[in-house]
Amino acid sequence: QVQLMESGGGSVQAGGSLRLSCAVSSSTYMRNNLGWFRQAPGKEREGVAAINSGGSTGYADSVKGRFTISKDYTKNRLYLQMDSLKPEDTAMYSCAANKRVNFGPPTIFREDYTYWGQGTQVTVLS
């Protein structure tokens, strides 16, 4: 079992930046596939970015070139650096962990994840 806790959300003007952080309670799960998801009001949860056990990353087309996912084993933390933010990025952002080690393509499908954080709100003002 692992607990995930997000922080770093807030309100920012369009074009600005935020860095989200996810504290991972177990260092074992840091080696697994980790991801960031978001859900806007009235919309389904969508995958934003993922990082696999080898450090390879994957992104949704809507955030490629603007968001960067990374992890720090020394701090047991997952990060999402978000630059050039747009109003359509407004959503509740959650981190998630897979049960298993994954050296294949990083996945941003929510069905592949077992453990979820509570989320942190990001609001981008136009």
PDB file of C-alpha atoms in Angstrom:
ATOM      1  CA  GLN A   1       0.000   0.000   0.000  1.00  0.00           C
ATOM      2  CA  VAL A   2       1.151   3.534  -0.700  1.00  0.00           C
ATOM      3  CA  GLN A   3      -0.184   6.988   0.117  1.00  0.00           C
ATOM      4  CA  LEU A   4       0.121   9.886  -2.278  1.00  0.00           C
ATOM      5  CA  MET A   5      -0.275  13.550  -1.375  1.00  0.00           C
ATOM      6  CA  GLU A   6      -0.219  16.420  -3.850  1.00  0.00           C
ATOM      7  CA  SER A   7       0.740  20.032  -3.233  1.00  0.00           C
ATOM      8  CA  GLY A   8       1.621  23.116  -5.220  1.00  0.00           C
ATOM      9  CA  GLY A   9      -1.688  23.975  -6.845  1.00  0.00           C
ATOM     10  CA  GLY A  10      -3.104  27.481  -6.940  1.00  0.00           C
ATOM     11  CA  SER A  11      -4.241  30.297  -9.197  1.00  0.00           C
ATOM     12  CA  VAL A  12      -2.000  31.726 -11.890  1.00  0.00           C
ATOM     13  CA  GLN A  13      -2.372  34.041 -14.873  1.00  0.00           C
ATOM     14  CA  ALA A  14      -2.351  32.538 -18.346  1.00  0.00           C
ATOM     15  CA  GLY A  15       1.225  32.130 -19.534  1.00  0.00           C
ATOM     16  CA  GLY A  16       2.482  31.543 -16.020  1.00  0.00           C
ATOM     17  CA  SER A  17       4.009  28.488 -14.367  1.00  0.00           C
ATOM     18  CA  LEU A  18       3.334  26.164 -11.453  1.00  0.00           C
ATOM     19  CA  ARG A  19       5.153  23.146 -10.089  1.00  0.00           C
ATOM     20  CA  LEU A  20       3.095  20.379  -8.563  1.00  0.00           C
ATOM     21  CA  SER A  21       4.624  17.963  -6.095  1.00  0.00           C
ATOM     22  CA  CYS A  22       3.447  14.509  -5.030  1.00  0.00           C
ATOM     23  CA  ALA A  23       4.801  12.944  -1.851  1.00  0.00           C
ATOM     24  CA  VAL A  24       5.031   9.150  -2.191  1.00  0.00           C
ATOM     25  CA  SER A  25       4.927   7.337   1.160  1.00  0.00           C
ATOM     26  CA  SER A  26       6.834   4.256   0.017  1.00  0.00           C
ATOM     27  CA  SER A  27      10.194   4.343  -1.749  1.00  0.00           C
ATOM     28  CA  THR A  28       9.316   0.981  -3.326  1.00  0.00           C
ATOM     29  CA  TYR A  29       6.591   2.615  -5.386  1.00  0.00           C
ATOM     30  CA  MET A  30       8.962   5.299  -6.640  1.00  0.00           C
ATOM     31  CA  ARG A  31      10.342   2.594  -8.935  1.00  0.00           C
ATOM     32  CA  ASN A  32       6.922   1.920 -10.480  1.00  0.00           C
ATOM     33  CA  ASN A  33       5.087   3.741 -13.225  1.00  0.00           C
ATOM     34  CA  LEU A  34       3.902   7.108 -11.837  1.00  0.00           C
ATOM     35  CA  GLY A  35       1.558   9.582 -13.457  1.00  0.00           C
ATOM     36  CA  TRP A  36      -0.322  12.843 -13.291  1.00  0.00           C
ATOM     37  CA  PHE A  37      -3.984  13.147 -14.191  1.00  0.00           C
ATOM     38  CA  ARG A  38      -6.471  15.984 -14.224  1.00  0.00           C
ATOM     39  CA  GLN A  39     -10.217  16.401 -14.128  1.00  0.00           C
ATOM     40  CA  ALA A  40     -12.080  19.551 -15.036  1.00  0.00           C
ATOM     41  CA  PRO A  41     -15.710  20.124 -13.937  1.00  0.00           C
ATOM     42  CA  GLY A  42     -18.097  18.129 -16.103  1.00  0.00           C
ATOM     43  CA  LYS A  43     -15.279  16.258 -17.825  1.00  0.00           C
ATOM     44  CA  GLU A  44     -13.712  12.837 -17.451  1.00  0.00           C
ATOM     45  CA  ARG A  45     -10.364  12.356 -15.765  1.00  0.00           C
ATOM     46  CA  GLU A  46      -7.586  12.464 -18.337  1.00  0.00           C
ATOM     47  CA  GLY A  47      -3.963  11.456 -18.268  1.00  0.00           C
ATOM     48  CA  VAL A  48      -1.471  14.304 -18.468  1.00  0.00           C
ATOM     49  CA  ALA A  49       1.989  12.784 -18.038  1.00  0.00           C
ATOM     50  CA  ALA A  50       3.687   9.592 -16.892  1.00  0.00           C
ATOM     51  CA  ILE A  51       7.158   8.357 -16.046  1.00  0.00           C
ATOM     52  CA  ASN A  52       8.167   4.708 -16.079  1.00  0.00           C
ATOM     53  CA  SER A  53      10.623   2.748 -13.977  1.00  0.00           C
ATOM     54  CA  GLY A  54      13.512   3.639 -16.272  1.00  0.00           C
ATOM     55  CA  GLY A  55      12.736   7.333 -16.280  1.00  0.00           C
ATOM     56  CA  SER A  56      11.158   7.477 -19.743  1.00  0.00           C
ATOM     57  CA  THR A  57       8.332   9.972 -19.968  1.00  0.00           C
ATOM     58  CA  GLY A  58       5.109  10.326 -21.900  1.00  0.00           C
ATOM     59  CA  TYR A  59       2.666  13.205 -22.296  1.00  0.00           C
ATOM     60  CA  ALA A  60      -0.786  13.966 -23.547  1.00  0.00           C
ATOM     61  CA  ASP A  61      -0.692  15.909 -26.824  1.00  0.00           C
ATOM     62  CA  SER A  62      -2.376  18.879 -25.156  1.00  0.00           C
ATOM     63  CA  VAL A  63       0.579  19.448 -22.796  1.00  0.00           C
ATOM     64  CA  LYS A  64       3.596  18.335 -24.843  1.00  0.00           C
ATOM     65  CA  GLY A  65       6.318  20.949 -24.823  1.00  0.00           C
ATOM     66  CA  ARG A  66       4.740  22.773 -21.867  1.00  0.00           C
ATOM     67  CA  PHE A  67       4.680  20.246 -18.998  1.00  0.00           C
ATOM     68  CA  THR A  68       7.571  18.182 -17.626  1.00  0.00           C
ATOM     69  CA  ILE A  69       7.247  15.195 -15.308  1.00  0.00           C
ATOM     70  CA  SER A  70      10.136  14.127 -13.095  1.00  0.00           C
ATOM     71  CA  LYS A  71      10.841  12.194  -9.921  1.00  0.00           C
ATOM     72  CA  ASP A  72      13.353  12.519  -7.105  1.00  0.00           C
ATOM     73  CA  TYR A  73      14.250   9.223  -5.431  1.00  0.00           C
ATOM     74  CA  THR A  74      16.094  10.987  -2.601  1.00  0.00           C
ATOM     75  CA  LYS A  75      12.923  12.823  -1.555  1.00  0.00           C
ATOM     76  CA  ASN A  76      10.327  10.227  -2.649  1.00  0.00           C
ATOM     77  CA  ARG A  77       8.611  12.881  -4.730  1.00  0.00           C
ATOM     78  CA  LEU A  78       7.008  13.107  -8.135  1.00  0.00           C
ATOM     79  CA  TYR A  79       6.844  16.506  -9.823  1.00  0.00           C
ATOM     80  CA  LEU A  80       4.951  18.172 -12.641  1.00  0.00           C
ATOM     81  CA  GLN A  81       6.447  21.403 -13.938  1.00  0.00           C
ATOM     82  CA  MET A  82       3.764  23.295 -15.833  1.00  0.00           C
ATOM     83  CA  ASP A  83       4.805  26.215 -18.050  1.00  0.00           C
ATOM     84  CA  SER A  84       2.906  28.404 -20.508  1.00  0.00           C
ATOM     85  CA  LEU A  85      -0.304  27.598 -18.709  1.00  0.00           C
ATOM     86  CA  LYS A  86      -3.619  28.112 -20.488  1.00  0.00           C
ATOM     87  CA  PRO A  87      -7.137  28.579 -19.075  1.00  0.00           C
ATOM     88  CA  GLU A  88      -8.027  25.139 -20.440  1.00  0.00           C
ATOM     89  CA  ASP A  89      -5.442  23.624 -18.075  1.00  0.00           C
ATOM     90  CA  THR A  90      -7.735  24.514 -15.168  1.00  0.00           C
ATOM     91  CA  ALA A  91      -8.571  21.294 -13.319  1.00  0.00           C
ATOM     92  CA  MET A  92      -8.033  19.164 -10.227  1.00  0.00           C
ATOM     93  CA  TYR A  93      -4.661  17.485 -10.665  1.00  0.00           C
ATOM     94  CA  SER A  94      -3.934  14.113  -9.068  1.00  0.00           C
ATOM     95  CA  CYS A  95      -0.897  11.878  -8.949  1.00  0.00           C
ATOM     96  CA  ALA A  96      -1.165   8.124  -9.256  1.00  0.00           C
ATOM     97  CA  ALA A  97       0.998   5.040  -8.869  1.00  0.00           C
ATOM     98  CA  ASN A  98       0.972   1.692 -10.592  1.00  0.00           C
ATOM     99  CA  LYS A  99       1.387  -1.538  -8.601  1.00  0.00           C
ATOM    100  CA  ARG A 100       4.223  -2.825 -10.759  1.00  0.00           C
ATOM    101  CA  VAL A 101       7.577  -1.947 -12.170  1.00  0.00           C
ATOM    102  CA  ASN A 102       7.258  -0.896 -15.794  1.00  0.00           C
ATOM    103  CA  PHE A 103      10.122  -0.486 -18.237  1.00  0.00           C
ATOM    104  CA  GLY A 104       7.771  -0.353 -21.197  1.00  0.00           C
ATOM    105  CA  PRO A 105       6.168   2.789 -22.595  1.00  0.00           C
ATOM    106  CA  PRO A 106       4.890   5.034 -19.802  1.00  0.00           C
ATOM    107  CA  THR A 107       1.122   4.853 -19.634  1.00  0.00           C
ATOM    108  CA  ILE A 108      -1.341   7.693 -19.111  1.00  0.00           C
ATOM    109  CA  PHE A 109      -4.418   5.468 -19.054  1.00  0.00           C
ATOM    110  CA  ARG A 110      -6.162   5.720 -15.696  1.00  0.00           C
ATOM    111  CA  GLU A 111      -7.104   2.030 -15.809  1.00  0.00           C
ATOM    112  CA  ASP A 112      -3.427   1.180 -15.386  1.00  0.00           C
ATOM    113  CA  TYR A 113      -3.167   2.891 -11.993  1.00  0.00           C
ATOM    114  CA  THR A 114      -4.161   1.567  -8.589  1.00  0.00           C
ATOM    115  CA  TYR A 115      -3.261   4.252  -6.050  1.00  0.00           C
ATOM    116  CA  TRP A 116      -4.408   7.865  -6.188  1.00  0.00           C
ATOM    117  CA  GLY A 117      -3.869  11.073  -4.282  1.00  0.00           C
ATOM    118  CA  GLN A 118      -6.648  13.464  -3.262  1.00  0.00           C
ATOM    119  CA  GLY A 119      -5.691  16.114  -5.772  1.00  0.00           C
ATOM    120  CA  THR A 120      -4.669  19.758  -5.871  1.00  0.00           C
ATOM    121  CA  GLN A 121      -6.606  22.469  -7.693  1.00  0.00           C
ATOM    122  CA  VAL A 122      -5.007  24.437 -10.508  1.00  0.00           C
ATOM    123  CA  THR A 123      -6.827  27.507 -11.831  1.00  0.00           C
ATOM    124  CA  VAL A 124      -5.477  29.446 -14.794  1.00  0.00           C
ATOM    125  CA  LEU A 125      -6.927  32.934 -15.197  1.00  0.00           C
ATOM    126  CA  SER A 126      -7.361  34.500 -18.619  1.00  0.00           C
TER     127      SER A 126
END
